[in-house]
Short mmCIF file of C-alpha atoms and ligand atoms in Angstrom, two decimals:
data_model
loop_
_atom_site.label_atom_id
_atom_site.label_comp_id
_atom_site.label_asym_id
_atom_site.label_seq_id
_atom_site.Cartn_x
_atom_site.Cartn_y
_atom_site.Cartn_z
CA UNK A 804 -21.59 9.36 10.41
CA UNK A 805 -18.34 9.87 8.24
CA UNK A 806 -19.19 11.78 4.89
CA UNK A 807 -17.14 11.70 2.26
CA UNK A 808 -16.59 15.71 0.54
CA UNK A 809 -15.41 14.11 -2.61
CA UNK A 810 -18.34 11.77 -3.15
CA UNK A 811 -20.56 14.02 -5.46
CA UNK A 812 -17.69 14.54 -7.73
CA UNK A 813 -17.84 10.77 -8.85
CA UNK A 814 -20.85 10.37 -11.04
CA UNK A 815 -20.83 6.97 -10.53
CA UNK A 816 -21.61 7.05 -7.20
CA UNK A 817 -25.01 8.55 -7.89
CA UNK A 818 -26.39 5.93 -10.59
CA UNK A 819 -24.90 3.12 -7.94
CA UNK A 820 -27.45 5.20 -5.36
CA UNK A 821 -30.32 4.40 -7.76
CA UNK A 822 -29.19 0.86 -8.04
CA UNK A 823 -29.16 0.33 -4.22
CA UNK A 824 -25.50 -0.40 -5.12
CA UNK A 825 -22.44 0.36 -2.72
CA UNK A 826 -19.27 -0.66 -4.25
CA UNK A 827 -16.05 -1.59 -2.49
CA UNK A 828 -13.81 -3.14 -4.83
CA UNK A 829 -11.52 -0.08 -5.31
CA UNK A 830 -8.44 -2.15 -5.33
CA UNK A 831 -9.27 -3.64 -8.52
CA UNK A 832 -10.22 -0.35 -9.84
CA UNK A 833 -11.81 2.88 -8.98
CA UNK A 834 -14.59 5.09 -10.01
CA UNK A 835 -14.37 8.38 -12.39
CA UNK A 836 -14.09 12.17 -11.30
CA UNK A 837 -16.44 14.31 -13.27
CA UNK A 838 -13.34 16.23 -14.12
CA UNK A 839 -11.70 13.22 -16.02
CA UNK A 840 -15.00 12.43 -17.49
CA UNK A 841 -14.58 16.33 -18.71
CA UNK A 842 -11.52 15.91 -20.08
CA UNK A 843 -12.12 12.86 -21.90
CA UNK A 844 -15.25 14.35 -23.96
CA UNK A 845 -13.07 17.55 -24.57
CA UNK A 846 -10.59 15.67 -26.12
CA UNK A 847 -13.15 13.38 -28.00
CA UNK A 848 -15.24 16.42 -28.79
CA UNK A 849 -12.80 18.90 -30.23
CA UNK A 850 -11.04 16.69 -32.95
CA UNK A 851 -9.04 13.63 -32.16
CA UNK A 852 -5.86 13.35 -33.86
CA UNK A 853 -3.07 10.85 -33.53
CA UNK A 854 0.61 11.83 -31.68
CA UNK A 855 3.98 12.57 -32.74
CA UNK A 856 3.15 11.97 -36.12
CA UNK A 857 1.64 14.52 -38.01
CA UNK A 858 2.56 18.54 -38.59
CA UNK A 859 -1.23 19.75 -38.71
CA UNK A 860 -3.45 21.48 -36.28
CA UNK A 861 -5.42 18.57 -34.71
CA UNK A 862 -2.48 16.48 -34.29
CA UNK A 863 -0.31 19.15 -32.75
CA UNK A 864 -3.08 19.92 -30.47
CA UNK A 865 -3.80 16.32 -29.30
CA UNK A 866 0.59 15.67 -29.57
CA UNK A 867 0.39 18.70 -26.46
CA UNK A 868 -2.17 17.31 -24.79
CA UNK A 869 -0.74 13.91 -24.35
CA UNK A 870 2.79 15.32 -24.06
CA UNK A 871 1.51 17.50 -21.15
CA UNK A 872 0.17 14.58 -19.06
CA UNK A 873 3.55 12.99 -18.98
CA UNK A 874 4.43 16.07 -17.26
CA UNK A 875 1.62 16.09 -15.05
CA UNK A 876 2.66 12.20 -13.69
CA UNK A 877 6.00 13.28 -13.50
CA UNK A 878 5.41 16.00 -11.65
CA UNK A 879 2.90 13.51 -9.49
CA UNK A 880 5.37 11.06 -9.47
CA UNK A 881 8.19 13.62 -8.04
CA UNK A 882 9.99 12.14 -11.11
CA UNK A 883 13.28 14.11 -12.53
CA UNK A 884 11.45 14.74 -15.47
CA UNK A 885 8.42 13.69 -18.47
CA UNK A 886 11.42 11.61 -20.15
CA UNK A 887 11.47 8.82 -17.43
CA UNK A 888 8.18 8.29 -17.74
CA UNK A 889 6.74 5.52 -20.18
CA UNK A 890 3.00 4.91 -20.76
CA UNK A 891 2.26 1.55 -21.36
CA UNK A 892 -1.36 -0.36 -21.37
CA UNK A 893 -1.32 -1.19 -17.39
CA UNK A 894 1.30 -2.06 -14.41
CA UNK A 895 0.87 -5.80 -15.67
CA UNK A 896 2.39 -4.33 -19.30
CA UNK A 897 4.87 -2.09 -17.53
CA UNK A 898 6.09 -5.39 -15.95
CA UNK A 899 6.68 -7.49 -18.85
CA UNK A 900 8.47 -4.93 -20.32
CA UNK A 901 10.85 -4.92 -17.92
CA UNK A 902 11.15 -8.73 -17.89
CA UNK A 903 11.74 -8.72 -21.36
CA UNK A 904 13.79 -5.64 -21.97
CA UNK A 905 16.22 -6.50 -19.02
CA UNK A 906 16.36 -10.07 -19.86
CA UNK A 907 20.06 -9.79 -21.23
CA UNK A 908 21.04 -8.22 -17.92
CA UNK A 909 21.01 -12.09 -16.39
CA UNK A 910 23.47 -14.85 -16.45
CA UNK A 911 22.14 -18.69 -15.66
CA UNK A 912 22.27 -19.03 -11.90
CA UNK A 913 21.51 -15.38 -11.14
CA UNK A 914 19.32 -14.59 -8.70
CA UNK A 915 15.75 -12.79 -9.06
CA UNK A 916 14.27 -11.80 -5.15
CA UNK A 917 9.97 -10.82 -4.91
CA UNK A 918 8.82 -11.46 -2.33
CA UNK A 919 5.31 -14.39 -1.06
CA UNK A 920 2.82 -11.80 -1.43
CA UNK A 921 3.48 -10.79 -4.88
CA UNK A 922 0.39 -9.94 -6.90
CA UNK A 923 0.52 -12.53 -10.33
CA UNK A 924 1.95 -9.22 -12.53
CA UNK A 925 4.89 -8.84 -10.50
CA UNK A 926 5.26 -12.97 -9.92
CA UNK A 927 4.61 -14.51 -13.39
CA UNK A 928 6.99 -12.05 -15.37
CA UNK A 929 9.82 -12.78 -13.59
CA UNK A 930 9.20 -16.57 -13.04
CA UNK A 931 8.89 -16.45 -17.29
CA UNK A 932 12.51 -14.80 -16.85
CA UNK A 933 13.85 -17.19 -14.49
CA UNK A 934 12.65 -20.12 -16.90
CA UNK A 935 13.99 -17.90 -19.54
CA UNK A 936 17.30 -17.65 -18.91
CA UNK A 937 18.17 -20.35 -15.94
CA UNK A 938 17.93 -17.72 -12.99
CA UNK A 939 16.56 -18.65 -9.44
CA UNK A 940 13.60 -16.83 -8.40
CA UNK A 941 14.08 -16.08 -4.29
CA UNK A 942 10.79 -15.79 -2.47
CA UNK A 943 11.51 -13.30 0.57
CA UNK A 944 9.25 -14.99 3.31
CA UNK A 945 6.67 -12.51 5.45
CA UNK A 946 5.82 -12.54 9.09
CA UNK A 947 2.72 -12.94 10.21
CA UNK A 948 1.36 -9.33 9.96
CA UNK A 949 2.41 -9.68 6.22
CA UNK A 950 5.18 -7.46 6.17
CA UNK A 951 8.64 -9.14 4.55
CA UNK A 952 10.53 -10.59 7.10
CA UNK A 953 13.79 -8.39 7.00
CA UNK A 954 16.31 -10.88 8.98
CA UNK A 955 15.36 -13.50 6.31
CA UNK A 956 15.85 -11.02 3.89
CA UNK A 957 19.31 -10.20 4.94
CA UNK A 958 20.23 -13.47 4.53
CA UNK A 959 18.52 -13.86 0.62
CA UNK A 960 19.23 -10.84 -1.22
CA UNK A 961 23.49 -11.36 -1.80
CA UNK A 962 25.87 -10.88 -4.64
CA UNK A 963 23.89 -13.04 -6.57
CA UNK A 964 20.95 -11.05 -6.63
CA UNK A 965 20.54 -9.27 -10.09
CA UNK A 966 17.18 -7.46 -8.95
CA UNK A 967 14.73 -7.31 -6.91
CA UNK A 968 10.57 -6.84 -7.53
CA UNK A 969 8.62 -6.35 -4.85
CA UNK A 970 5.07 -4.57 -4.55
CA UNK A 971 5.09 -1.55 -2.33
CA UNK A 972 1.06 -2.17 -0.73
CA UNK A 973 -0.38 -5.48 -0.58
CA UNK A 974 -3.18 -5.81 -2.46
CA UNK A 975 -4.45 -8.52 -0.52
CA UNK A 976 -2.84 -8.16 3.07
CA UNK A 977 -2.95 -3.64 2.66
CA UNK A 978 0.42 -4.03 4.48
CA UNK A 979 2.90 -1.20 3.18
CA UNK A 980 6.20 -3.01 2.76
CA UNK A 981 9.60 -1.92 4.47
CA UNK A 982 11.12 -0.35 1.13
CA UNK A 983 14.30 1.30 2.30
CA UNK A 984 15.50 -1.14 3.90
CA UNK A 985 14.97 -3.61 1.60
CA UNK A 986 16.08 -1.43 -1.63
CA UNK A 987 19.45 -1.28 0.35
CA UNK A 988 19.92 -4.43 0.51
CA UNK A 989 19.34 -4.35 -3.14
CA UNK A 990 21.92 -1.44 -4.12
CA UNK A 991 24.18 -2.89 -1.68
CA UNK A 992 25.02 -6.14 -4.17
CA UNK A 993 24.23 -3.58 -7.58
CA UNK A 994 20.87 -5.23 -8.25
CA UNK A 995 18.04 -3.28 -9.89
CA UNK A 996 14.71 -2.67 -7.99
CA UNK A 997 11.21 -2.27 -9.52
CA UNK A 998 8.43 -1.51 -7.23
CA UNK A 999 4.87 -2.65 -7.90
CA UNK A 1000 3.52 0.37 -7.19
CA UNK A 1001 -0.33 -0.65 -8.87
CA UNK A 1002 -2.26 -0.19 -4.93
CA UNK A 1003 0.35 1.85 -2.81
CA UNK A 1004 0.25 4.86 -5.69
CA UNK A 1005 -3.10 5.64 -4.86
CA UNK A 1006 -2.77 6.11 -1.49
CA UNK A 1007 0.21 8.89 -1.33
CA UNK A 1008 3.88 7.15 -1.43
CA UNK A 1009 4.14 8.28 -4.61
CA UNK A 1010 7.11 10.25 -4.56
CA UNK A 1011 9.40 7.96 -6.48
CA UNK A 1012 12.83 9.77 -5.79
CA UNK A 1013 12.08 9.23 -2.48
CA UNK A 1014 10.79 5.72 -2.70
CA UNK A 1015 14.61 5.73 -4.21
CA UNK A 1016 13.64 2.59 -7.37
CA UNK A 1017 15.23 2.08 -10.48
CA UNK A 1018 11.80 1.64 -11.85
CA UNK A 1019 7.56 2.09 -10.82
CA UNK A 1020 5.16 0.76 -12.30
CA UNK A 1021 1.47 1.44 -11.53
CA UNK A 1022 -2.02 1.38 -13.45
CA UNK A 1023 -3.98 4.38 -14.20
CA UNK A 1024 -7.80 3.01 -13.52
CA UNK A 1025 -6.32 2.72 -9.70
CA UNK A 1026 -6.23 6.05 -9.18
CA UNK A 1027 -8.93 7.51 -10.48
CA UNK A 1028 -7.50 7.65 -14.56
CA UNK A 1029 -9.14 5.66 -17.45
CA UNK A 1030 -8.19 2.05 -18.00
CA UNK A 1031 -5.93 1.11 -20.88
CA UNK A 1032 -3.10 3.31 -19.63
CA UNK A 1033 -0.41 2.15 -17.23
CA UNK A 1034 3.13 3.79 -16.41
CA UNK A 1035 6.50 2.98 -15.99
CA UNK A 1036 8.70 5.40 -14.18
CA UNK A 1037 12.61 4.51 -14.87
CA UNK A 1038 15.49 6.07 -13.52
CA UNK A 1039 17.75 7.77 -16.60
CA UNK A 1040 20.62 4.92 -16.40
CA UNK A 1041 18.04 2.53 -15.30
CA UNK A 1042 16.00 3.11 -18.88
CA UNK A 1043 19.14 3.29 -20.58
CA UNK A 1044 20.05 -0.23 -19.31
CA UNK A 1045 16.78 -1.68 -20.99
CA UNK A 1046 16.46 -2.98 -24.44
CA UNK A 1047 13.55 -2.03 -26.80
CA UNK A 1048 10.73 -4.95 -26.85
CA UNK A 1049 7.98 -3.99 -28.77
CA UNK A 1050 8.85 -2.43 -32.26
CA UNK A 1051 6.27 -0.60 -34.98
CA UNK A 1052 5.29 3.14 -35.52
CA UNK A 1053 7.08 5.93 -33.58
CA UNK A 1054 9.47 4.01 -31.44
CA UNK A 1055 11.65 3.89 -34.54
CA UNK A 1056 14.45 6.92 -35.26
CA UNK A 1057 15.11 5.38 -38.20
CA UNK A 1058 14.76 2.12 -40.52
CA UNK A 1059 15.75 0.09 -43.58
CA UNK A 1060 14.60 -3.38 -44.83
CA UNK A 1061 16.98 -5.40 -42.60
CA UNK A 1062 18.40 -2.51 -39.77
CA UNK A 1063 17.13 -0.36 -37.46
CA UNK A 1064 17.58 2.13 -34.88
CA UNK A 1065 15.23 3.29 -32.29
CA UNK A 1066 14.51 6.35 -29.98
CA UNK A 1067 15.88 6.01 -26.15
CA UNK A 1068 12.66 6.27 -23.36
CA UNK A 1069 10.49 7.38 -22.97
CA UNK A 1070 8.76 7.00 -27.11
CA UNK A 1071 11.40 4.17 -27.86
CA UNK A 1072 9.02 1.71 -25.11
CA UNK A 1073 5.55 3.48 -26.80
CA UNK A 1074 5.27 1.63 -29.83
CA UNK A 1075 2.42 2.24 -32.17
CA UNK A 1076 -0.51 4.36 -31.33
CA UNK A 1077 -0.56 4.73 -27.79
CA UNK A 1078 -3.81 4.76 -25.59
CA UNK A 1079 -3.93 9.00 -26.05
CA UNK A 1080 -7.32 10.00 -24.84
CA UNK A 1081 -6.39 7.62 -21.67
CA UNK A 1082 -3.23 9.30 -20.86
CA UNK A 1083 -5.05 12.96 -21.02
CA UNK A 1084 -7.86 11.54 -18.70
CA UNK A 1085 -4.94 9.97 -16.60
CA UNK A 1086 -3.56 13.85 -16.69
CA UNK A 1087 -7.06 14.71 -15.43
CA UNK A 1088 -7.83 12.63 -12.61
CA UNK A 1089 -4.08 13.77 -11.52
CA UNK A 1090 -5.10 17.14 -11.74
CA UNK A 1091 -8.14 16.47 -9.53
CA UNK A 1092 -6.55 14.79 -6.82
CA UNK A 1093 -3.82 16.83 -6.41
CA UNK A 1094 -6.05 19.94 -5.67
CA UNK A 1095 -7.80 17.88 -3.02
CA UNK A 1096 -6.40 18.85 0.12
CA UNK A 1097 -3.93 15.37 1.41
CA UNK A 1098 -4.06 15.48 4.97
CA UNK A 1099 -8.13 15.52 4.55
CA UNK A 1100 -7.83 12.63 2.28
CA UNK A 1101 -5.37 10.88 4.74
CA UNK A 1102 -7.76 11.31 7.85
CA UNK A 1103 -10.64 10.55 5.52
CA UNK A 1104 -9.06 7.31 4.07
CA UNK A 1105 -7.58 6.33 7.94
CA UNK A 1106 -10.50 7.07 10.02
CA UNK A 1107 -12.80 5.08 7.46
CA UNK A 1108 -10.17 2.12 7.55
CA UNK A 1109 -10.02 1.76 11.31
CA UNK A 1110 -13.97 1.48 11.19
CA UNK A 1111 -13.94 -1.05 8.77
CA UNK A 1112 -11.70 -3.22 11.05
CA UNK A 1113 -13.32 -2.05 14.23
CA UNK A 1114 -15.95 -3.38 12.90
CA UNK A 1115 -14.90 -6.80 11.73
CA UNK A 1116 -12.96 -6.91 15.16
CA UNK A 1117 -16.52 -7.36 16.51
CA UNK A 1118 -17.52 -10.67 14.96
CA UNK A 1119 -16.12 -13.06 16.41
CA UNK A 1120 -15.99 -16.03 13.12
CA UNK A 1121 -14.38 -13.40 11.20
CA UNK A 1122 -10.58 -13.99 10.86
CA UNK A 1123 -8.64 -10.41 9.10
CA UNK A 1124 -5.67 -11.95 7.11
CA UNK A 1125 -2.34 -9.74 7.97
CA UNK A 1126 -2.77 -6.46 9.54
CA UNK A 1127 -4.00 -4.31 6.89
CA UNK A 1128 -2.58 -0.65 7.04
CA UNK A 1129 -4.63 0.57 4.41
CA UNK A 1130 -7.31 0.84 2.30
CA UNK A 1131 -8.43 -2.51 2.83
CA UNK A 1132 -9.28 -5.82 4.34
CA UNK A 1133 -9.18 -9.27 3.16
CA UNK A 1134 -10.59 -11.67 5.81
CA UNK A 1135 -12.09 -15.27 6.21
CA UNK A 1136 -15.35 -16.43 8.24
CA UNK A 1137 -15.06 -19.89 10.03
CA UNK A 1138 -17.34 -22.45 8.58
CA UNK A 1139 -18.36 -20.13 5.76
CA UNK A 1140 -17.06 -20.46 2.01
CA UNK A 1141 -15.98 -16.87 0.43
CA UNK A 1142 -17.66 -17.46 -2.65
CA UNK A 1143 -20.92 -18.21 -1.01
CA UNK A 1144 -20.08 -14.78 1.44
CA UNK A 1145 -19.59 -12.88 -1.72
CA UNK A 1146 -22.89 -14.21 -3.83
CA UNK A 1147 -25.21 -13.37 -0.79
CA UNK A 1148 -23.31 -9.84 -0.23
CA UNK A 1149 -23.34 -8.94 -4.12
CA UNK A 1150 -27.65 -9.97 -3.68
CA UNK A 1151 -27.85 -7.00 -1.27
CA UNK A 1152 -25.95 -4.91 -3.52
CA UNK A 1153 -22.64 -4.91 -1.89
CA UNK A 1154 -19.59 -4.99 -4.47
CA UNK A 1155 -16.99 -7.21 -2.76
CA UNK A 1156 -13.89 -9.46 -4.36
CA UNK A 1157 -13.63 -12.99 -3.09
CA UNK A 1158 -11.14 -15.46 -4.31
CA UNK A 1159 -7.46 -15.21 -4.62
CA UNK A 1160 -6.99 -11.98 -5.50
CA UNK A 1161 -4.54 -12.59 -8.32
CA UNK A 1162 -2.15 -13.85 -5.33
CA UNK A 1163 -2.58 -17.62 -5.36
CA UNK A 1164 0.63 -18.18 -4.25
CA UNK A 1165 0.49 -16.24 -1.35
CA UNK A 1166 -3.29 -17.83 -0.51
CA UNK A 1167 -0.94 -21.19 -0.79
CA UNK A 1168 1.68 -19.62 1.55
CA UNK A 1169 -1.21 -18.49 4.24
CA UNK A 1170 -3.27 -22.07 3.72
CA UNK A 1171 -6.35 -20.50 3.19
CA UNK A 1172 -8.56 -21.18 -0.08
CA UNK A 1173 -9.64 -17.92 -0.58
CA UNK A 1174 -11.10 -14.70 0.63
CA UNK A 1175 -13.16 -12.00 0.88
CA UNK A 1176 -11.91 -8.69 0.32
CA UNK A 1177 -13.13 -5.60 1.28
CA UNK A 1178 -11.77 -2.07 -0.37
CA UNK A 1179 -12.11 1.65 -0.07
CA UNK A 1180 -11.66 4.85 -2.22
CA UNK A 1181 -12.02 8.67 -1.04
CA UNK A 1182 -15.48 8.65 -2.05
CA UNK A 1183 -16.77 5.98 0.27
CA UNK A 1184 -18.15 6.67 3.69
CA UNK A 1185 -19.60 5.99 6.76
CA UNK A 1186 -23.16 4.57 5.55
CA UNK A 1187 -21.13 2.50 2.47
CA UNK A 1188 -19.41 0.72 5.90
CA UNK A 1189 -23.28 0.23 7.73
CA UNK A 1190 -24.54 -0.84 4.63
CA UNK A 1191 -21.78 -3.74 4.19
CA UNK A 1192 -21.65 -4.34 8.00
CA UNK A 1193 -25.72 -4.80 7.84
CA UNK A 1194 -25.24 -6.86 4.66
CA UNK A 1195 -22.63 -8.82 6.39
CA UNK A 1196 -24.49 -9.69 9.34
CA UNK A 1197 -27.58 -10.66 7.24
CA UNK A 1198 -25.58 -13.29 5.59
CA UNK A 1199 -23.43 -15.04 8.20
CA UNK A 1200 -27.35 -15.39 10.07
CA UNK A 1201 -28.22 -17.46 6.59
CA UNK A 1202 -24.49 -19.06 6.36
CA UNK A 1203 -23.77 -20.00 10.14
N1 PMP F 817 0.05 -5.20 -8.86
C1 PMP F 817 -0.87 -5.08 -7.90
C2 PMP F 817 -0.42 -5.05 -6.48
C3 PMP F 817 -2.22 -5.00 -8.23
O1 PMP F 817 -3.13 -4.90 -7.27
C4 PMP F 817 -2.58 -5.04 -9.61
C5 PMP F 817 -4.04 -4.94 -10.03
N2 PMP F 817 -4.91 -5.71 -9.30
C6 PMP F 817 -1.58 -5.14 -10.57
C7 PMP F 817 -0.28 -5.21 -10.16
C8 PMP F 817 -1.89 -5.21 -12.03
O2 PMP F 817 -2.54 -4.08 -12.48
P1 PMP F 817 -3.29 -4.08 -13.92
O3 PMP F 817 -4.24 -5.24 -13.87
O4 PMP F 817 -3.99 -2.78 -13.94
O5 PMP F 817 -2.26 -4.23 -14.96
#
């Protein structure tokens, strides 16, 4: 049976044990490391101050602390530096800041490119743009295994093309999408590119100098961080082409009744108190999964995958949609409703999403309702898998 080495460092994990609880819904977020919990009561513990503001003790200490974790996801990030990195509330926040603060990048008639399988955060800010300002929004069509259909692309992303959004990992299909080519395409008519990174972060394309973007966004409670916090990775020339969005305390250099003038990224986009015991917890759970060893964590995370689809492979009603690469499934049962799939699962104490996934479009696009997804961290294992499989069963026998 597959064990999981990281599973006692998740507190979590033990209280769901108590519970009879197994919980797969690690795409919409994940469970704590001790170590961030650690970190977290330090911080709380030992005097909280607020950042950048004031000269004494406390608030230099916590102004280090918070200061240091940008460092920490740049250095995750294989970012340039801490200055093009931006904490924001979430990857749904890092988005709308870049659909506002590029907004006077577009002239009516430009073109915006995603891309059908677009999760809502990287869909509804730019369709708000579009509306905004009179730009087309191009949907890049997928194949049927979910990845983006490159000829078609070819033919969609042209001189009109101002930029292009598109999520790196599907948080519905688990597909991994064909980045350099498509950033090419991109660069090769001077659009921008931003890369939902919110599910393929957490599962090691992280490297964003590789990746090659003009911007990442992705949310902290994915991988393994506090909610609240998000980042937005920018290229230097790529922040510099952004205006400021939010205004109040800090973001300001300096101000007057009826001017301003404001700092450049990254504290310019960090207006008013940010989320600062977050972003050291974020620097945390970084800490703690970069001293796990990543070629144990990519067997781990693959050979627990290919079970869970081995193992919906063997009943026959169950339909996988796309062909998930990682992480997850999403899949529908002939004759059975997801909801009702997910109510008798979640009675046995199996955490499951069913729905749309914040995706409706693509549901639309696939002509299925809705369905059930299943999703995996480091710290499941082989017995979370029997557990669901067993739970499965029980409920098709009551649904079919
Ligand atoms: N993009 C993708 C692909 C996601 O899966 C999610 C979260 N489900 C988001 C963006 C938005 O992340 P958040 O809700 O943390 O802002």
């Amino acid at each position: 049976m597959l064990h999981s080495p990281w599973r006692a460092d998740f507190p979590a994990l033990a209280a769901f044990d108590t519970e009879h609880q197994i919980y797969l819904d690690n795409a919409a977020t994940a469970q704590k490391p001790q170590a961030m919990l650690d970190a977290l009561a330090a911080y709380y513990h030992g005097g909280v101050a607020n950042v950048h503001r004031a000269g004494h003790g406390p608030a230099a200490r916590a102004t280090g602390a918070f200061e240091f974790s940008r460092v920490k996801v740049a250095r995750w990030l294989n970012a340039p530096g801490p200055a093009n990195i931006v904490f924001t509330p979430g990857a749904t926040s890092a988005l709308n800041l870049l659909a506002y603060g590029l907004e006077h990048e577009f002239k009516p008639g430009e073109q915006i490119v995603i891309s059908a399988l677009e999760h809502h955060a990287n869909l509804l800010p730019w369709q708000r743009l579009a509306e905004r300002r009179g730009l087309q929004l191009v949907v890049l069509p997928l194949l049927t295994n979910g990845v983006v259909d490159l000829d078609a692309a070819r033919l969609l992303i042209g001189p009109g093309t101002r930029l292009l959004a598109i999520s790196q990992l599907s948080n519905v299909l688990g597909v991994w999408q064909p980045l350099p080519e498509l950033l090419a395409m991109a660069r090769q008519h001077g659009a921008l590119t931003v890369v939902d990174g919110a599910q393929g972060a957490v599962h090691g394309r992280n490297d964003v100098q590789a990746i090659g973007c003009d911007f990442y966004a992705l949310s902290s409670h994915k991988v393994y961080g506090p909610d609240g916090v998000g980042v937005l990775y920018g290229k230097t020339d790529a922040w510099a082409r952004l205006r400021h969005w939010q205004f109040g305390g800090e973001m300001v250099r300096a101000a007057d009744y009826h001017t301003a003038d404001f700092h450049p990224a990254p504290l310019g986009f960090e207006a008013g108190t940010p989320p600062i015991a977050g972003v050291i917890g974020l620097g945390a759970s970084l800490d703690y999964l970069q001293s796990q060893d990543p070629n144990a964590l990519n067997t781990h995370e693959a050979t627990l995958h290919a079970a869970l689809l081995n193992g919906l492979a063997a009943r026959p009603t169950v339909r996988v949609l796309g062909q998930p690469q990682t992480a997850l499934a999403t899949f529908v049962v002939k004759g059975v409703h997801h909801a009702d799939l997910a109510t008798l699962l979640s009675e046995q104490g199996v955490a499951v999403r069913a729905g749309q996934h914040c995706a409706m479009p693509l549901f639309k696009h696939l002509g299925v309702a809705g369905a059930v997804r299943v999703s995996l961290a480091m710290y499941n294992d082989g017995a979370d898998l029997v557990r669901f499989f067993d739970a499965l069963d029980q409920s098709l026998a009551v649904l079919t």
